[in-house]
Amino acid sequence: MLKLLGIVLFCGLLTPVQGPDPGASFLVSRGEIVNFVAETLVKNGLLLENLKAIKIPDIVREGSLLSALLKITGLHIVDMQLPVVSLELLPSAECRVRVYSKLEIQGDYLFGAVPDPIDIFAAVNITVKLRIADYSSGTYQVVFEDCHFVLVSIDISLLSGLLPVSVNNLVSSTLRNTLPSLLCPVLYAVFNFVKTHAESTMNMVLQVGAVGSIEYQLASLPLLFEQHTRLDLSTLVQPAEGGSVAPAAGSAPAALPPLRGNVLNLGLTEAFLNTALPMLAQIQRQVFAFSPDVVSEAPQLTDAILALIPPGCSRCPVSTPLSIVITEAGAPVIALEANKATVKLPVRILVFTNLADGTVLTVLALEADLALNADISVSDDHLLIEASLDSVALVLESSDVGIVHVSDLVRPMHNLLEEAYVPPLNEALRVGIPLPKLMNIDFTGAVVQSLEDLLVLYV
């Protein structure tokens, strides 16, 4: 029955009813679904406690001239063996599951003055037909269409000895008639609890440090294939300062690589990452003086800048040390391609000096386009991005001292940004993107691969 509930939980349409565009998509192995349900039901005692709550009617044979009054009372289920399960997918979003299991039922056998404890082991075959429909706002409805029950065999033992064949037949016929109406509603109730619990691992709002949160929500009906289930989740980034950002509408669901023996494949779209990354990569403007304490090659950078000042500058010589301000000039954008992830980040660089009269002289104002290599990993159920500077493109915005060419500053500015700007950027990124704990699957040891427009985690 545990496997039954695990499998039927995700029997879905082969053509999804789509909600918001998915930013995250999962392939989950069939075995992992069973593990999730088994943990939910067995460790928490949910299924067994519901079975124990069943009140099985007394079995009574009235007395006559040829036979005495017989009663079996206090019947209740005390245990259940793990079942053998088979699954058949049907058209129109239906699935049929057959389950064989054995129930242990205890009670009191009254045939005379002293009650005799009785143990009944009933082997049962249950065929359940389900249909999933009506997706709406992260949830769906389960239509419990049919529950067919067969009593395969029955074994009865008494503390005082064996029962007569006639009593065996009476117990068999009575349980065959009464158990279906008792077990099927329990399965339906427990299944709905498991479905709700599973949805709670898909629909969640996860904090992103102090900068905001990310809301994940089931975006369409689950899809069940022969060996795995596909689940698409929409994503909504909610910065702490207000508002919300979702991936651009109209994108098709990501084509995920096959499981190939993995427990789970998680695909995060480039569009989703580009809604989350700007929220993470918020750093205050960096202001500092050129000194070896801040930048190892500060003297070389100073000399390179001063060398660009044309002769006869009316406001020169420029006093040193120079100071610098670095501010973000736009949102970071991540680009995913085969086995490579790159972040583009525009910044504005202002090099200035304070004159003796208290005014500020802008030596250089630069637009710098940073190309950063993104090293992506997973830790503690968070996606972590660590940036390293690959290249810098400089464009002169203005200069109060007549500088007109900045190509000679590319290398020293690269070193400055690498030492003074990339570390605080990585510190901001270190909070990571929280990943949805789908079915409580642990992402520890996940392998990360960049594909075209898609980042895939293999567990």
Short mmCIF file of C-alpha atoms in Angstrom, two decimals:
data_model
loop_
_atom_site.label_atom_id
_atom_site.label_comp_id
_atom_site.label_asym_id
_atom_site.label_seq_id
_atom_site.Cartn_x
_atom_site.Cartn_y
_atom_site.Cartn_z
CA MET A 1 0.00 0.00 0.00
CA LEU A 2 2.95 2.34 0.61
CA LYS A 3 4.13 1.93 -2.98
CA LEU A 4 0.56 2.29 -4.14
CA LEU A 5 0.27 5.69 -2.53
CA GLY A 6 3.68 6.74 -3.76
CA ILE A 7 2.92 5.89 -7.36
CA VAL A 8 -0.64 7.09 -7.59
CA LEU A 9 0.36 10.39 -6.06
CA PHE A 10 1.88 11.44 -9.34
CA CYS A 11 -0.22 9.70 -12.00
CA GLY A 12 -0.88 12.63 -14.30
CA LEU A 13 -1.87 13.86 -17.71
CA LEU A 14 0.52 13.30 -20.55
CA THR A 15 -0.58 16.72 -21.84
CA PRO A 16 -0.23 19.23 -18.99
CA VAL A 17 -2.64 21.97 -18.04
CA GLN A 18 -0.14 24.79 -17.80
CA GLY A 19 -0.01 27.52 -15.17
CA PRO A 20 2.74 30.15 -14.96
CA ASP A 21 5.91 29.56 -16.96
CA PRO A 22 8.18 27.15 -15.06
CA GLY A 23 11.54 28.39 -13.85
CA ALA A 24 12.39 25.03 -12.26
CA SER A 25 11.61 21.56 -13.59
CA PHE A 26 12.16 18.17 -11.95
CA LEU A 27 12.47 14.62 -13.12
CA VAL A 28 12.04 12.34 -10.10
CA SER A 29 12.64 8.62 -10.19
CA ARG A 30 9.77 6.31 -9.40
CA GLY A 31 11.75 4.74 -6.57
CA GLU A 32 12.33 8.10 -4.91
CA ILE A 33 8.60 8.80 -4.96
CA VAL A 34 8.03 5.51 -3.14
CA ASN A 35 10.76 6.42 -0.62
CA PHE A 36 9.11 9.75 0.09
CA VAL A 37 5.70 8.22 0.70
CA ALA A 38 7.12 5.37 2.79
CA GLU A 39 8.91 7.88 5.01
CA THR A 40 5.76 9.95 5.35
CA LEU A 41 3.53 7.02 6.20
CA VAL A 42 5.73 4.52 8.00
CA LYS A 43 7.85 6.81 10.16
CA ASN A 44 4.91 8.96 11.16
CA GLY A 45 2.62 5.96 11.55
CA LEU A 46 -0.02 7.66 9.42
CA LEU A 47 -1.28 4.66 7.49
CA LEU A 48 -1.19 2.16 10.35
CA GLU A 49 -2.93 4.55 12.74
CA ASN A 50 -5.71 5.06 10.20
CA LEU A 51 -6.04 1.30 9.76
CA LYS A 52 -6.11 0.78 13.50
CA ALA A 53 -8.99 3.24 13.73
CA ILE A 54 -11.19 1.02 11.56
CA LYS A 55 -14.00 -0.66 13.47
CA ILE A 56 -14.73 -4.01 11.88
CA PRO A 57 -18.28 -5.22 12.62
CA ASP A 58 -18.72 -8.25 14.85
CA ILE A 59 -19.10 -11.60 13.16
CA VAL A 60 -22.17 -13.36 14.58
CA ARG A 61 -23.81 -16.74 14.01
CA GLU A 62 -27.08 -17.12 15.80
CA GLY A 63 -27.61 -20.26 17.86
CA SER A 64 -29.96 -23.05 16.76
CA LEU A 65 -30.86 -26.61 17.66
CA LEU A 66 -27.81 -27.84 15.78
CA SER A 67 -25.28 -25.13 16.68
CA ALA A 68 -24.49 -22.84 19.55
CA LEU A 69 -24.30 -19.02 19.41
CA LEU A 70 -20.96 -17.82 17.97
CA LYS A 71 -19.47 -14.32 18.14
CA ILE A 72 -16.19 -12.79 17.06
CA THR A 73 -16.01 -9.32 18.59
CA GLY A 74 -13.58 -6.43 18.99
CA LEU A 75 -12.07 -6.96 15.53
CA HIS A 76 -9.41 -4.41 14.62
CA ILE A 77 -6.34 -4.19 12.39
CA VAL A 78 -3.07 -4.27 14.30
CA ASP A 79 -0.45 -4.58 11.55
CA MET A 80 0.12 -4.70 7.82
CA GLN A 81 2.80 -6.24 5.63
CA LEU A 82 4.45 -4.25 2.86
CA PRO A 83 2.62 -4.91 -0.38
CA VAL A 84 3.49 -6.05 -3.88
CA VAL A 85 2.44 -3.31 -6.28
CA SER A 86 1.88 -3.02 -10.03
CA LEU A 87 0.89 0.05 -12.01
CA GLU A 88 -0.93 0.49 -15.31
CA LEU A 89 -1.22 3.87 -17.01
CA LEU A 90 -4.47 4.53 -18.82
CA PRO A 91 -5.68 7.18 -21.28
CA SER A 92 -7.47 10.32 -20.08
CA ALA A 93 -5.18 11.01 -17.10
CA GLU A 94 -6.07 7.78 -15.33
CA CYS A 95 -3.97 5.10 -13.72
CA ARG A 96 -4.84 1.70 -12.31
CA VAL A 97 -2.81 0.30 -9.44
CA ARG A 98 -3.00 -3.25 -8.17
CA VAL A 99 -1.71 -4.01 -4.71
CA TYR A 100 -1.36 -7.29 -2.81
CA SER A 101 -0.85 -7.16 0.96
CA LYS A 102 -1.69 -8.98 4.17
CA LEU A 103 -3.55 -7.49 7.14
CA GLU A 104 -3.30 -8.77 10.68
CA ILE A 105 -6.64 -8.54 12.46
CA GLN A 106 -7.21 -9.38 16.11
CA GLY A 107 -10.35 -9.89 18.18
CA ASP A 108 -12.11 -12.18 20.65
CA TYR A 109 -13.78 -15.48 19.71
CA LEU A 110 -16.80 -16.18 21.87
CA PHE A 111 -18.03 -19.77 21.73
CA GLY A 112 -18.92 -20.62 25.24
CA ALA A 113 -18.29 -18.89 28.52
CA VAL A 114 -14.61 -17.82 28.09
CA PRO A 115 -13.41 -15.47 25.26
CA ASP A 116 -10.55 -16.84 23.20
CA PRO A 117 -8.09 -14.42 21.47
CA ILE A 118 -8.22 -14.78 17.69
CA ASP A 119 -5.66 -13.75 15.03
CA ILE A 120 -6.76 -13.33 11.43
CA PHE A 121 -4.29 -12.84 8.58
CA ALA A 122 -6.18 -11.67 5.51
CA ALA A 123 -4.33 -11.57 2.19
CA VAL A 124 -6.00 -8.96 -0.01
CA ASN A 125 -5.74 -7.70 -3.59
CA ILE A 126 -6.87 -4.10 -4.12
CA THR A 127 -7.21 -2.46 -7.52
CA VAL A 128 -7.47 1.31 -7.39
CA LYS A 129 -8.37 3.56 -10.29
CA LEU A 130 -7.51 7.25 -10.02
CA ARG A 131 -7.77 10.31 -12.19
CA ILE A 132 -5.96 13.62 -11.69
CA ALA A 133 -7.55 16.80 -12.95
CA ASP A 134 -8.37 20.46 -12.36
CA TYR A 135 -5.01 22.11 -11.83
CA SER A 136 -5.33 25.51 -10.15
CA SER A 137 -2.80 27.72 -8.36
CA GLY A 138 -0.29 25.07 -7.36
CA THR A 139 -2.70 22.24 -6.59
CA TYR A 140 -4.81 19.65 -8.37
CA GLN A 141 -7.73 17.42 -7.58
CA VAL A 142 -7.70 13.64 -7.32
CA VAL A 143 -10.78 11.78 -8.42
CA PHE A 144 -10.98 8.39 -6.71
CA GLU A 145 -12.91 6.51 -9.37
CA ASP A 146 -12.89 2.88 -8.32
CA CYS A 147 -11.59 0.58 -5.60
CA HIS A 148 -12.00 -3.14 -6.27
CA PHE A 149 -11.29 -5.57 -3.42
CA VAL A 150 -10.53 -9.31 -3.52
CA LEU A 151 -9.93 -11.45 -0.43
CA VAL A 152 -7.25 -13.84 -1.69
CA SER A 153 -6.84 -16.05 1.35
CA ILE A 154 -7.40 -16.08 5.08
CA ASP A 155 -5.53 -17.76 7.94
CA ILE A 156 -7.06 -17.91 11.41
CA SER A 157 -5.45 -19.02 14.62
CA LEU A 158 -6.86 -19.41 18.12
CA LEU A 159 -4.89 -19.52 21.31
CA SER A 160 -6.81 -22.70 22.24
CA GLY A 161 -6.57 -24.47 18.86
CA LEU A 162 -8.02 -24.59 15.33
CA LEU A 163 -11.40 -23.28 14.23
CA PRO A 164 -13.93 -25.52 12.53
CA VAL A 165 -14.10 -25.19 8.73
CA SER A 166 -17.60 -23.71 8.98
CA VAL A 167 -16.29 -20.86 11.13
CA ASN A 168 -13.44 -20.23 8.68
CA ASN A 169 -15.97 -19.96 5.90
CA LEU A 170 -18.12 -17.59 7.95
CA VAL A 171 -15.18 -15.28 8.72
CA SER A 172 -14.05 -15.31 5.07
CA SER A 173 -17.45 -14.46 3.65
CA THR A 174 -18.06 -11.74 6.24
CA LEU A 175 -14.70 -10.00 5.73
CA ARG A 176 -15.09 -10.27 1.95
CA ASN A 177 -18.27 -8.25 2.28
CA THR A 178 -17.20 -5.74 4.94
CA LEU A 179 -13.53 -4.89 4.26
CA PRO A 180 -14.00 -3.08 0.90
CA SER A 181 -16.25 -0.41 2.40
CA LEU A 182 -13.79 0.01 5.28
CA LEU A 183 -10.42 0.00 3.49
CA CYS A 184 -11.21 2.08 0.42
CA PRO A 185 -12.22 5.23 2.34
CA VAL A 186 -9.06 4.93 4.43
CA LEU A 187 -6.94 4.76 1.29
CA TYR A 188 -8.70 7.79 -0.10
CA ALA A 189 -8.20 9.84 3.08
CA VAL A 190 -4.56 8.85 3.48
CA PHE A 191 -3.85 9.48 -0.18
CA ASN A 192 -5.21 13.02 0.11
CA PHE A 193 -2.95 13.66 3.09
CA VAL A 194 0.08 12.40 1.15
CA LYS A 195 -0.87 14.55 -1.85
CA THR A 196 -1.16 17.62 0.37
CA HIS A 197 2.16 16.84 2.03
CA ALA A 198 3.85 16.38 -1.34
CA GLU A 199 2.43 19.70 -2.56
CA SER A 200 3.86 21.39 0.52
CA THR A 201 7.34 20.41 -0.71
CA MET A 202 6.60 22.01 -4.09
CA ASN A 203 4.71 25.15 -3.04
CA MET A 204 6.88 27.17 -0.69
CA VAL A 205 8.42 30.56 -0.04
CA LEU A 206 12.14 30.38 0.80
CA GLN A 207 14.13 33.25 2.29
CA VAL A 208 17.21 34.53 0.49
CA GLY A 209 19.11 35.89 3.45
CA ALA A 210 18.04 39.47 4.15
CA VAL A 211 17.66 40.47 0.49
CA GLY A 212 14.30 38.86 -0.25
CA SER A 213 12.64 35.53 -0.97
CA ILE A 214 11.78 33.13 -3.78
CA GLU A 215 8.36 31.55 -4.14
CA TYR A 216 8.11 28.16 -5.84
CA GLN A 217 4.75 26.81 -6.96
CA LEU A 218 3.60 23.77 -8.92
CA ALA A 219 2.95 25.15 -12.41
CA SER A 220 0.96 22.33 -14.01
CA LEU A 221 -0.35 18.84 -13.47
CA PRO A 222 2.36 16.25 -12.69
CA LEU A 223 3.31 14.00 -15.59
CA LEU A 224 3.95 10.31 -14.94
CA PHE A 225 6.05 8.30 -17.37
CA GLU A 226 7.11 4.69 -17.07
CA GLN A 227 10.09 5.22 -14.77
CA HIS A 228 9.85 8.82 -13.59
CA THR A 229 7.62 11.80 -12.91
CA ARG A 230 8.01 15.31 -14.27
CA LEU A 231 7.08 18.32 -12.15
CA ASP A 232 7.28 21.93 -13.37
CA LEU A 233 7.46 24.73 -10.82
CA SER A 234 6.92 28.42 -11.43
CA THR A 235 9.27 30.85 -9.69
CA LEU A 236 8.65 34.34 -8.32
CA VAL A 237 11.51 36.44 -6.95
CA GLN A 238 10.45 38.90 -4.25
CA PRO A 239 13.13 41.47 -3.31
CA ALA A 240 13.02 42.81 0.24
CA GLU A 241 12.47 46.37 -1.03
CA GLY A 242 9.18 45.29 -2.63
CA GLY A 243 7.75 44.08 -5.89
CA SER A 244 8.17 40.72 -7.55
CA VAL A 245 9.90 39.40 -10.67
CA ALA A 246 8.97 36.30 -12.67
CA PRO A 247 10.70 34.87 -15.76
CA ALA A 248 9.41 36.30 -19.02
CA ALA A 249 6.17 34.66 -20.15
CA GLY A 250 5.96 32.49 -23.21
CA SER A 251 8.95 30.23 -22.69
CA ALA A 252 8.47 26.52 -23.31
CA PRO A 253 9.14 24.03 -20.49
CA ALA A 254 12.79 23.02 -20.39
CA ALA A 255 13.87 19.78 -22.09
CA LEU A 256 15.60 17.93 -19.26
CA PRO A 257 18.24 15.23 -19.78
CA PRO A 258 17.07 11.69 -18.92
CA LEU A 259 17.64 10.40 -15.38
CA ARG A 260 20.02 7.58 -16.38
CA GLY A 261 19.94 6.06 -12.90
CA ASN A 262 19.83 9.35 -10.96
CA VAL A 263 17.36 9.97 -8.18
CA LEU A 264 16.50 13.42 -9.46
CA ASN A 265 17.33 15.90 -12.21
CA LEU A 266 16.56 19.56 -11.50
CA GLY A 267 16.63 22.06 -14.34
CA LEU A 268 16.83 25.80 -13.58
CA THR A 269 16.20 28.02 -16.56
CA GLU A 270 18.47 30.87 -17.54
CA ALA A 271 15.44 33.15 -17.35
CA PHE A 272 14.82 32.21 -13.69
CA LEU A 273 18.46 32.68 -12.73
CA ASN A 274 18.38 36.13 -14.31
CA THR A 275 15.49 37.11 -12.04
CA ALA A 276 17.26 35.82 -8.91
CA LEU A 277 20.83 36.98 -9.58
CA PRO A 278 20.16 40.76 -9.44
CA MET A 279 18.59 40.32 -6.00
CA LEU A 280 21.69 38.52 -4.72
CA ALA A 281 24.34 40.68 -6.39
CA GLN A 282 23.47 43.89 -4.58
CA ILE A 283 26.60 45.48 -3.16
CA GLN A 284 27.20 48.98 -1.90
CA ARG A 285 29.33 51.27 -3.99
CA GLN A 286 33.01 50.74 -3.35
CA VAL A 287 35.02 53.88 -2.42
CA PHE A 288 38.71 53.73 -1.61
CA ALA A 289 42.07 55.41 -2.21
CA PHE A 290 44.71 53.92 -4.46
CA SER A 291 47.09 52.24 -2.08
CA PRO A 292 48.92 48.91 -1.97
CA ASP A 293 46.82 48.02 1.09
CA VAL A 294 43.74 47.90 -1.15
CA VAL A 295 45.18 47.08 -4.57
CA SER A 296 48.57 45.41 -4.90
CA GLU A 297 49.37 47.26 -8.13
CA ALA A 298 48.10 50.69 -7.03
CA PRO A 299 51.38 52.48 -7.93
CA GLN A 300 51.40 50.96 -11.42
CA LEU A 301 47.74 51.93 -11.98
CA THR A 302 48.39 55.47 -10.76
CA ASP A 303 51.37 55.81 -13.11
CA ALA A 304 49.33 54.42 -16.01
CA ILE A 305 46.54 56.96 -15.44
CA LEU A 306 48.88 59.92 -15.01
CA ALA A 307 50.71 58.95 -18.20
CA LEU A 308 47.46 59.45 -20.14
CA ILE A 309 47.08 63.09 -19.11
CA PRO A 310 48.07 65.27 -22.09
CA PRO A 311 50.85 67.83 -21.69
CA GLY A 312 49.81 71.37 -20.83
CA CYS A 313 46.78 70.39 -18.77
CA SER A 314 45.58 73.59 -17.09
CA ARG A 315 44.37 71.76 -13.98
CA CYS A 316 47.41 69.55 -13.57
CA PRO A 317 49.48 68.21 -11.98
CA VAL A 318 46.99 65.87 -10.34
CA SER A 319 47.63 65.27 -6.68
CA THR A 320 47.97 61.74 -5.43
CA PRO A 321 46.85 59.37 -4.06
CA LEU A 322 43.94 59.09 -6.42
CA SER A 323 40.59 57.85 -5.18
CA ILE A 324 38.08 55.62 -6.91
CA VAL A 325 34.36 54.90 -6.77
CA ILE A 326 32.88 51.73 -8.31
CA THR A 327 29.11 51.38 -8.64
CA GLU A 328 26.84 48.95 -10.43
CA ALA A 329 25.53 50.38 -13.69
CA GLY A 330 22.98 47.67 -14.43
CA ALA A 331 21.73 44.23 -13.45
CA PRO A 332 24.00 41.20 -13.81
CA VAL A 333 23.02 38.77 -16.55
CA ILE A 334 24.01 35.11 -16.58
CA ALA A 335 24.46 33.27 -19.87
CA LEU A 336 24.41 29.48 -19.93
CA GLU A 337 25.97 27.36 -22.65
CA ALA A 338 27.39 23.87 -22.84
CA ASN A 339 29.70 23.39 -19.83
CA LYS A 340 30.12 27.12 -19.29
CA ALA A 341 28.33 29.83 -17.30
CA THR A 342 29.24 33.49 -17.70
CA VAL A 343 27.98 36.58 -15.88
CA LYS A 344 27.97 39.98 -17.59
CA LEU A 345 27.99 42.93 -15.17
CA PRO A 346 28.20 46.62 -16.13
CA VAL A 347 29.84 48.96 -13.62
CA ARG A 348 30.82 52.63 -13.57
CA ILE A 349 34.33 53.56 -12.44
CA LEU A 350 35.07 57.09 -11.28
CA VAL A 351 38.69 58.09 -10.60
CA PHE A 352 38.99 61.45 -8.85
CA THR A 353 41.22 63.62 -6.70
CA ASN A 354 40.52 66.38 -4.20
CA LEU A 355 42.05 69.74 -5.10
CA ALA A 356 43.50 72.21 -2.64
CA ASP A 357 40.44 74.48 -2.94
CA GLY A 358 38.19 71.62 -1.83
CA THR A 359 36.72 70.83 -5.25
CA VAL A 360 36.69 67.35 -6.76
CA LEU A 361 38.50 66.75 -10.02
CA THR A 362 37.23 63.84 -12.13
CA VAL A 363 40.31 62.31 -13.66
CA LEU A 364 38.38 59.53 -15.37
CA ALA A 365 34.80 58.34 -15.63
CA LEU A 366 34.62 54.90 -17.22
CA GLU A 367 31.95 52.46 -18.25
CA ALA A 368 33.27 48.94 -17.65
CA ASP A 369 31.64 45.75 -18.88
CA LEU A 370 32.79 42.85 -16.72
CA ALA A 371 32.75 39.29 -18.04
CA LEU A 372 32.90 36.89 -15.11
CA ASN A 373 33.25 33.13 -15.13
CA ALA A 374 30.61 31.58 -12.85
CA ASP A 375 31.63 28.54 -10.81
CA ILE A 376 28.33 26.99 -9.72
CA SER A 377 27.95 24.42 -6.94
CA VAL A 378 25.42 23.20 -4.37
CA SER A 379 25.75 23.36 -0.61
CA ASP A 380 23.14 22.96 2.12
CA ASP A 381 20.31 22.91 -0.45
CA HIS A 382 21.43 26.25 -1.92
CA LEU A 383 22.77 26.99 -5.38
CA LEU A 384 26.03 28.89 -4.96
CA ILE A 385 27.65 31.08 -7.61
CA GLU A 386 31.27 32.20 -7.28
CA ALA A 387 32.54 34.72 -9.81
CA SER A 388 36.05 35.17 -11.18
CA LEU A 389 36.93 38.00 -13.52
CA ASP A 390 37.64 36.91 -17.07
CA SER A 391 37.82 40.16 -19.00
CA VAL A 392 37.04 43.88 -18.83
CA ALA A 393 35.94 46.19 -21.63
CA LEU A 394 36.43 49.92 -20.93
CA VAL A 395 34.64 52.88 -22.50
CA LEU A 396 35.63 56.46 -21.62
CA GLU A 397 32.68 58.46 -20.39
CA SER A 398 34.41 61.72 -19.45
CA SER A 399 37.63 63.25 -18.13
CA ASP A 400 38.28 66.68 -16.60
CA VAL A 401 41.99 66.44 -17.45
CA GLY A 402 41.69 65.71 -21.16
CA ILE A 403 42.28 61.94 -21.26
CA VAL A 404 40.95 60.55 -24.54
CA HIS A 405 42.29 56.97 -24.74
CA VAL A 406 41.95 54.29 -22.05
CA SER A 407 43.07 51.10 -23.81
CA ASP A 408 46.30 51.09 -21.77
CA LEU A 409 44.23 50.86 -18.57
CA VAL A 410 42.55 47.54 -19.35
CA ARG A 411 45.14 45.33 -17.64
CA PRO A 412 45.65 47.48 -14.49
CA MET A 413 41.89 48.05 -14.16
CA HIS A 414 41.38 44.28 -14.51
CA ASN A 415 43.70 43.76 -11.54
CA LEU A 416 41.97 46.47 -9.53
CA LEU A 417 38.50 45.02 -10.10
CA GLU A 418 39.71 41.50 -9.40
CA GLU A 419 41.15 42.52 -6.03
CA ALA A 420 38.77 45.22 -4.88
CA TYR A 421 35.37 44.54 -6.50
CA VAL A 422 35.00 40.81 -7.13
CA PRO A 423 35.49 39.80 -3.44
CA PRO A 424 32.54 41.88 -2.14
CA LEU A 425 30.50 40.66 -5.10
CA ASN A 426 31.20 37.06 -4.11
CA GLU A 427 30.38 37.87 -0.50
CA ALA A 428 26.94 39.05 -1.64
CA LEU A 429 26.46 35.95 -3.80
CA ARG A 430 27.43 33.63 -0.94
CA VAL A 431 23.87 33.66 0.46
CA GLY A 432 22.92 31.45 -2.49
CA ILE A 433 19.65 30.60 -4.20
CA PRO A 434 17.56 28.28 -1.98
CA LEU A 435 16.33 25.17 -3.78
CA PRO A 436 12.88 23.66 -3.22
CA LYS A 437 13.02 20.56 -1.01
CA LEU A 438 10.93 18.46 -3.36
CA MET A 439 9.92 15.30 -1.48
CA ASN A 440 12.67 16.13 1.04
CA ILE A 441 15.38 15.02 -1.41
CA ASP A 442 18.86 15.98 -0.21
CA PHE A 443 20.93 17.89 -2.77
CA THR A 444 24.22 17.05 -1.04
CA GLY A 445 26.74 15.88 -3.63
CA ALA A 446 24.68 17.08 -6.58
CA VAL A 447 26.58 17.34 -9.87
CA VAL A 448 26.02 20.64 -11.69
CA GLN A 449 26.10 20.92 -15.48
CA SER A 450 25.54 23.96 -17.65
CA LEU A 451 23.64 23.39 -20.88
CA GLU A 452 22.29 25.81 -23.45
CA ASP A 453 19.92 28.15 -21.52
CA LEU A 454 19.60 25.58 -18.70
CA LEU A 455 21.43 24.64 -15.53
CA VAL A 456 20.93 21.01 -14.50
CA LEU A 457 21.55 19.43 -11.09
CA TYR A 458 21.95 15.63 -10.99
CA VAL A 459 21.32 13.89 -7.66
#
